[in-house]
mmCIF file of C-alpha atoms in Angstrom:
data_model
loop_
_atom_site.group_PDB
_atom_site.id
_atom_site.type_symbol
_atom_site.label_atom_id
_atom_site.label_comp_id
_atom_site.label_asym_id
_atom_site.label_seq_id
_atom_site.Cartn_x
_atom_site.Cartn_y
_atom_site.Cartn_z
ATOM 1 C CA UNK A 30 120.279 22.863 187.732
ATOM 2 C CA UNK A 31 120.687 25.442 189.785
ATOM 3 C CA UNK A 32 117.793 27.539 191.994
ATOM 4 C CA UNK A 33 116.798 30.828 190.766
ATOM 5 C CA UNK A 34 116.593 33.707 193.484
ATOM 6 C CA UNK A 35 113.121 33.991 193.709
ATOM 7 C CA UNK A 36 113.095 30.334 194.427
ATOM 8 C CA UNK A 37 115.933 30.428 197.119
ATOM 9 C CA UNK A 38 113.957 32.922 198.868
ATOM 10 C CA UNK A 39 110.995 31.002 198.892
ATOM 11 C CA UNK A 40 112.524 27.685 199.531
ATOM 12 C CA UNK A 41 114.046 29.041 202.503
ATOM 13 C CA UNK A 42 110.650 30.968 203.831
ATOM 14 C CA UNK A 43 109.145 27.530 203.399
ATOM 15 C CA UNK A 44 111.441 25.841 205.723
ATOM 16 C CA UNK A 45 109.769 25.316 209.561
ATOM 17 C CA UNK A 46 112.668 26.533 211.158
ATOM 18 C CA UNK A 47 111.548 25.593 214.028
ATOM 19 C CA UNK A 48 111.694 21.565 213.589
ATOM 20 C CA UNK A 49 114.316 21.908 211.110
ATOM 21 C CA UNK A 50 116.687 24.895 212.823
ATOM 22 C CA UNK A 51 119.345 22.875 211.065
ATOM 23 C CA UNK A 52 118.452 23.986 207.759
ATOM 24 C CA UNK A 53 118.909 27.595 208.475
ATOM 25 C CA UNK A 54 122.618 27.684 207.870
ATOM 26 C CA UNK A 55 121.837 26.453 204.397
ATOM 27 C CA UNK A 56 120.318 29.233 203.342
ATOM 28 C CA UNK A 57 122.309 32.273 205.298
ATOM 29 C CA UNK A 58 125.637 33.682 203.679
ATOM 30 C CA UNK A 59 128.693 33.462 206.106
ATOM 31 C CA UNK A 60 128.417 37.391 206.130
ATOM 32 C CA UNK A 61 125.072 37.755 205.927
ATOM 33 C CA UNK A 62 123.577 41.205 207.982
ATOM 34 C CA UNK A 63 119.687 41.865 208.036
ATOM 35 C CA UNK A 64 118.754 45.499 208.856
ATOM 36 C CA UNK A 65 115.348 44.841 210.862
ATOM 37 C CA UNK A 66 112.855 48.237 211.424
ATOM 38 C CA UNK A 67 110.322 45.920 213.952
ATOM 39 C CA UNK A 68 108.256 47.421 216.404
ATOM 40 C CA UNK A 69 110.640 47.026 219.081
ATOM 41 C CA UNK A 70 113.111 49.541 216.683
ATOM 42 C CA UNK A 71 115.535 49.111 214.727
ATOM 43 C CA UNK A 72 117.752 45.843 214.921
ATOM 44 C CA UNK A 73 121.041 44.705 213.397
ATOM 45 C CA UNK A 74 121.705 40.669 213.259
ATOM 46 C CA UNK A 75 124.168 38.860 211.431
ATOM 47 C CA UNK A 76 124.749 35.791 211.079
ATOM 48 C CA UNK A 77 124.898 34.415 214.629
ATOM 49 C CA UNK A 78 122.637 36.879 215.810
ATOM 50 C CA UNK A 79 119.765 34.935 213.782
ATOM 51 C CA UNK A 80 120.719 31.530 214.149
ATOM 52 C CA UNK A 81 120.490 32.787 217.788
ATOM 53 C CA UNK A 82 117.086 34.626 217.572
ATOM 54 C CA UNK A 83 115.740 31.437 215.919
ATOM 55 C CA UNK A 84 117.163 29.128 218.893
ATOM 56 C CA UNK A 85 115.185 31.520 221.203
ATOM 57 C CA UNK A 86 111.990 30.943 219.383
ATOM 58 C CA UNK A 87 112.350 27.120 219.829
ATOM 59 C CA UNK A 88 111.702 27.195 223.297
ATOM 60 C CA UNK A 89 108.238 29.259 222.935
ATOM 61 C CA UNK A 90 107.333 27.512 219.261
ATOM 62 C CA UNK A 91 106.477 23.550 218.431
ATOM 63 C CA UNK A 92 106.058 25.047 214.808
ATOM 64 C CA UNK A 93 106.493 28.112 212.695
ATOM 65 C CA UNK A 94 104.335 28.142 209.240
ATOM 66 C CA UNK A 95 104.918 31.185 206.484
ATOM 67 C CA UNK A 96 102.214 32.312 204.214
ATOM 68 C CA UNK A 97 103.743 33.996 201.332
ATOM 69 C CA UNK A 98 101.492 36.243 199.399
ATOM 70 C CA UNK A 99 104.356 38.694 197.555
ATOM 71 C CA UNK A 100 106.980 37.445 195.837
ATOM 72 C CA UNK A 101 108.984 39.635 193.239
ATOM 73 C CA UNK A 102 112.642 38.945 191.783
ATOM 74 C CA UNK A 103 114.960 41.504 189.866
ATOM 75 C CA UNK A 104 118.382 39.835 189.231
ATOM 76 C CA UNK A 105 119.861 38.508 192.762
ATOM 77 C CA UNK A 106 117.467 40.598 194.422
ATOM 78 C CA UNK A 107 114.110 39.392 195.705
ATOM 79 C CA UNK A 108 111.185 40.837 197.712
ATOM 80 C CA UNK A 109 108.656 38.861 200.102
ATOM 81 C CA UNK A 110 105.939 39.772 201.827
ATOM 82 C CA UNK A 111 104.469 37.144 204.098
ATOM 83 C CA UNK A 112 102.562 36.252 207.213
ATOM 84 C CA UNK A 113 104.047 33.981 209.587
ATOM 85 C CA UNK A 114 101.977 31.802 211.996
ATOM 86 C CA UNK A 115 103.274 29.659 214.954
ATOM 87 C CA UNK A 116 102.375 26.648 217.129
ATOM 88 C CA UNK A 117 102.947 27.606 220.730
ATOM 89 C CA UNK A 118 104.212 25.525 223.568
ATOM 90 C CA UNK A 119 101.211 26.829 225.654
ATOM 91 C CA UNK A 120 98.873 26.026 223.159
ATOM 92 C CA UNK A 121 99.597 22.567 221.286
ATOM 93 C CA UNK A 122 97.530 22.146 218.163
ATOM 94 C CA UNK A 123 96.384 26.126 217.664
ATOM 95 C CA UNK A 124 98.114 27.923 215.090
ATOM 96 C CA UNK A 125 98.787 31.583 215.458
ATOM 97 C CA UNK A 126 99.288 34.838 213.870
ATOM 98 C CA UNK A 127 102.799 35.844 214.717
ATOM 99 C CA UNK A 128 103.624 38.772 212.789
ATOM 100 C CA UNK A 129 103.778 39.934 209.154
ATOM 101 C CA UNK A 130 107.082 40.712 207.086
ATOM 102 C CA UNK A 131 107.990 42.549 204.270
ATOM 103 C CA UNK A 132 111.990 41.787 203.621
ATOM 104 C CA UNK A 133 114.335 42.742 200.050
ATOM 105 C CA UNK A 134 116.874 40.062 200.089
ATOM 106 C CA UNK A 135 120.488 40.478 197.906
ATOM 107 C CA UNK A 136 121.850 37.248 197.435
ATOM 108 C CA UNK A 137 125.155 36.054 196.870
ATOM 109 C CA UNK A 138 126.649 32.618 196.165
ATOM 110 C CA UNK A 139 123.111 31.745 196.196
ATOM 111 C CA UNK A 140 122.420 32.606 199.626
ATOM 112 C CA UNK A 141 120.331 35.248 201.449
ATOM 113 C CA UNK A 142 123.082 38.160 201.926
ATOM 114 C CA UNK A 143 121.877 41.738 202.699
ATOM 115 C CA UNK A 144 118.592 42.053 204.272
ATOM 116 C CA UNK A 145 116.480 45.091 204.668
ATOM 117 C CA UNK A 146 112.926 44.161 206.913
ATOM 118 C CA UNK A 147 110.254 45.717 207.815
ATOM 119 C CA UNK A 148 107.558 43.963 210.570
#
């Protein structure tokens, strides 16, 4: 039996990509492209670009944790809203508030596809 959407998303949210970078690719369509309005402005990544940005983060992270607290699905479109807290290198042991996300997620062949974020 196949996942639903909502529980794709939330499957993959759940993953510490950090430990298990690996999984990523299970999760991101071949022509996946994330439209990203951060703090830092807007950004455009595809599918290298966030395998990439996630390799980055393993050299500042031991662990990544995501607390989800929105979760809505309409079709093969889902919403999250979540909080994402990280072990740092620096720090072993302290968990701590990295940033918060709000992200609408199209899927297609059962993986994320189009992604429009907000941080």
């Amino acid at each position: 039996m196949s996942k639903t959407p909502k529980e794709i998303v939330k499957s993959a949210y759940e993953v510490d990509l950090i430990l298990n970078l690996d999984e990523l690719v299970n999760y991101l369509h071949p022509d996946i492209e994330l439209d990203w309005s951060s703090s830092f402005g807007f950004l455009k990544k595809d599918f290298d670009g966030i395998i990439s940005m996630f390799k980055e983060m393993t050299v500042s992270f031991e662990s990544m944790r995501c607390d989800i607290s929105h979760l809505l699905a309409e079709g093969d479109t889902v919403t999250i809203r979540c909080t994402f807290y990280a072990g740092t290198i620096e720090n072993p042991g302290k968990e701590e508030y990295f940033a918060h996300f709000i992200t609408i997620w199209e899927l297609k062949d059962d993986k994320l596809y189009r992604g429009y974020q907000i941080s």
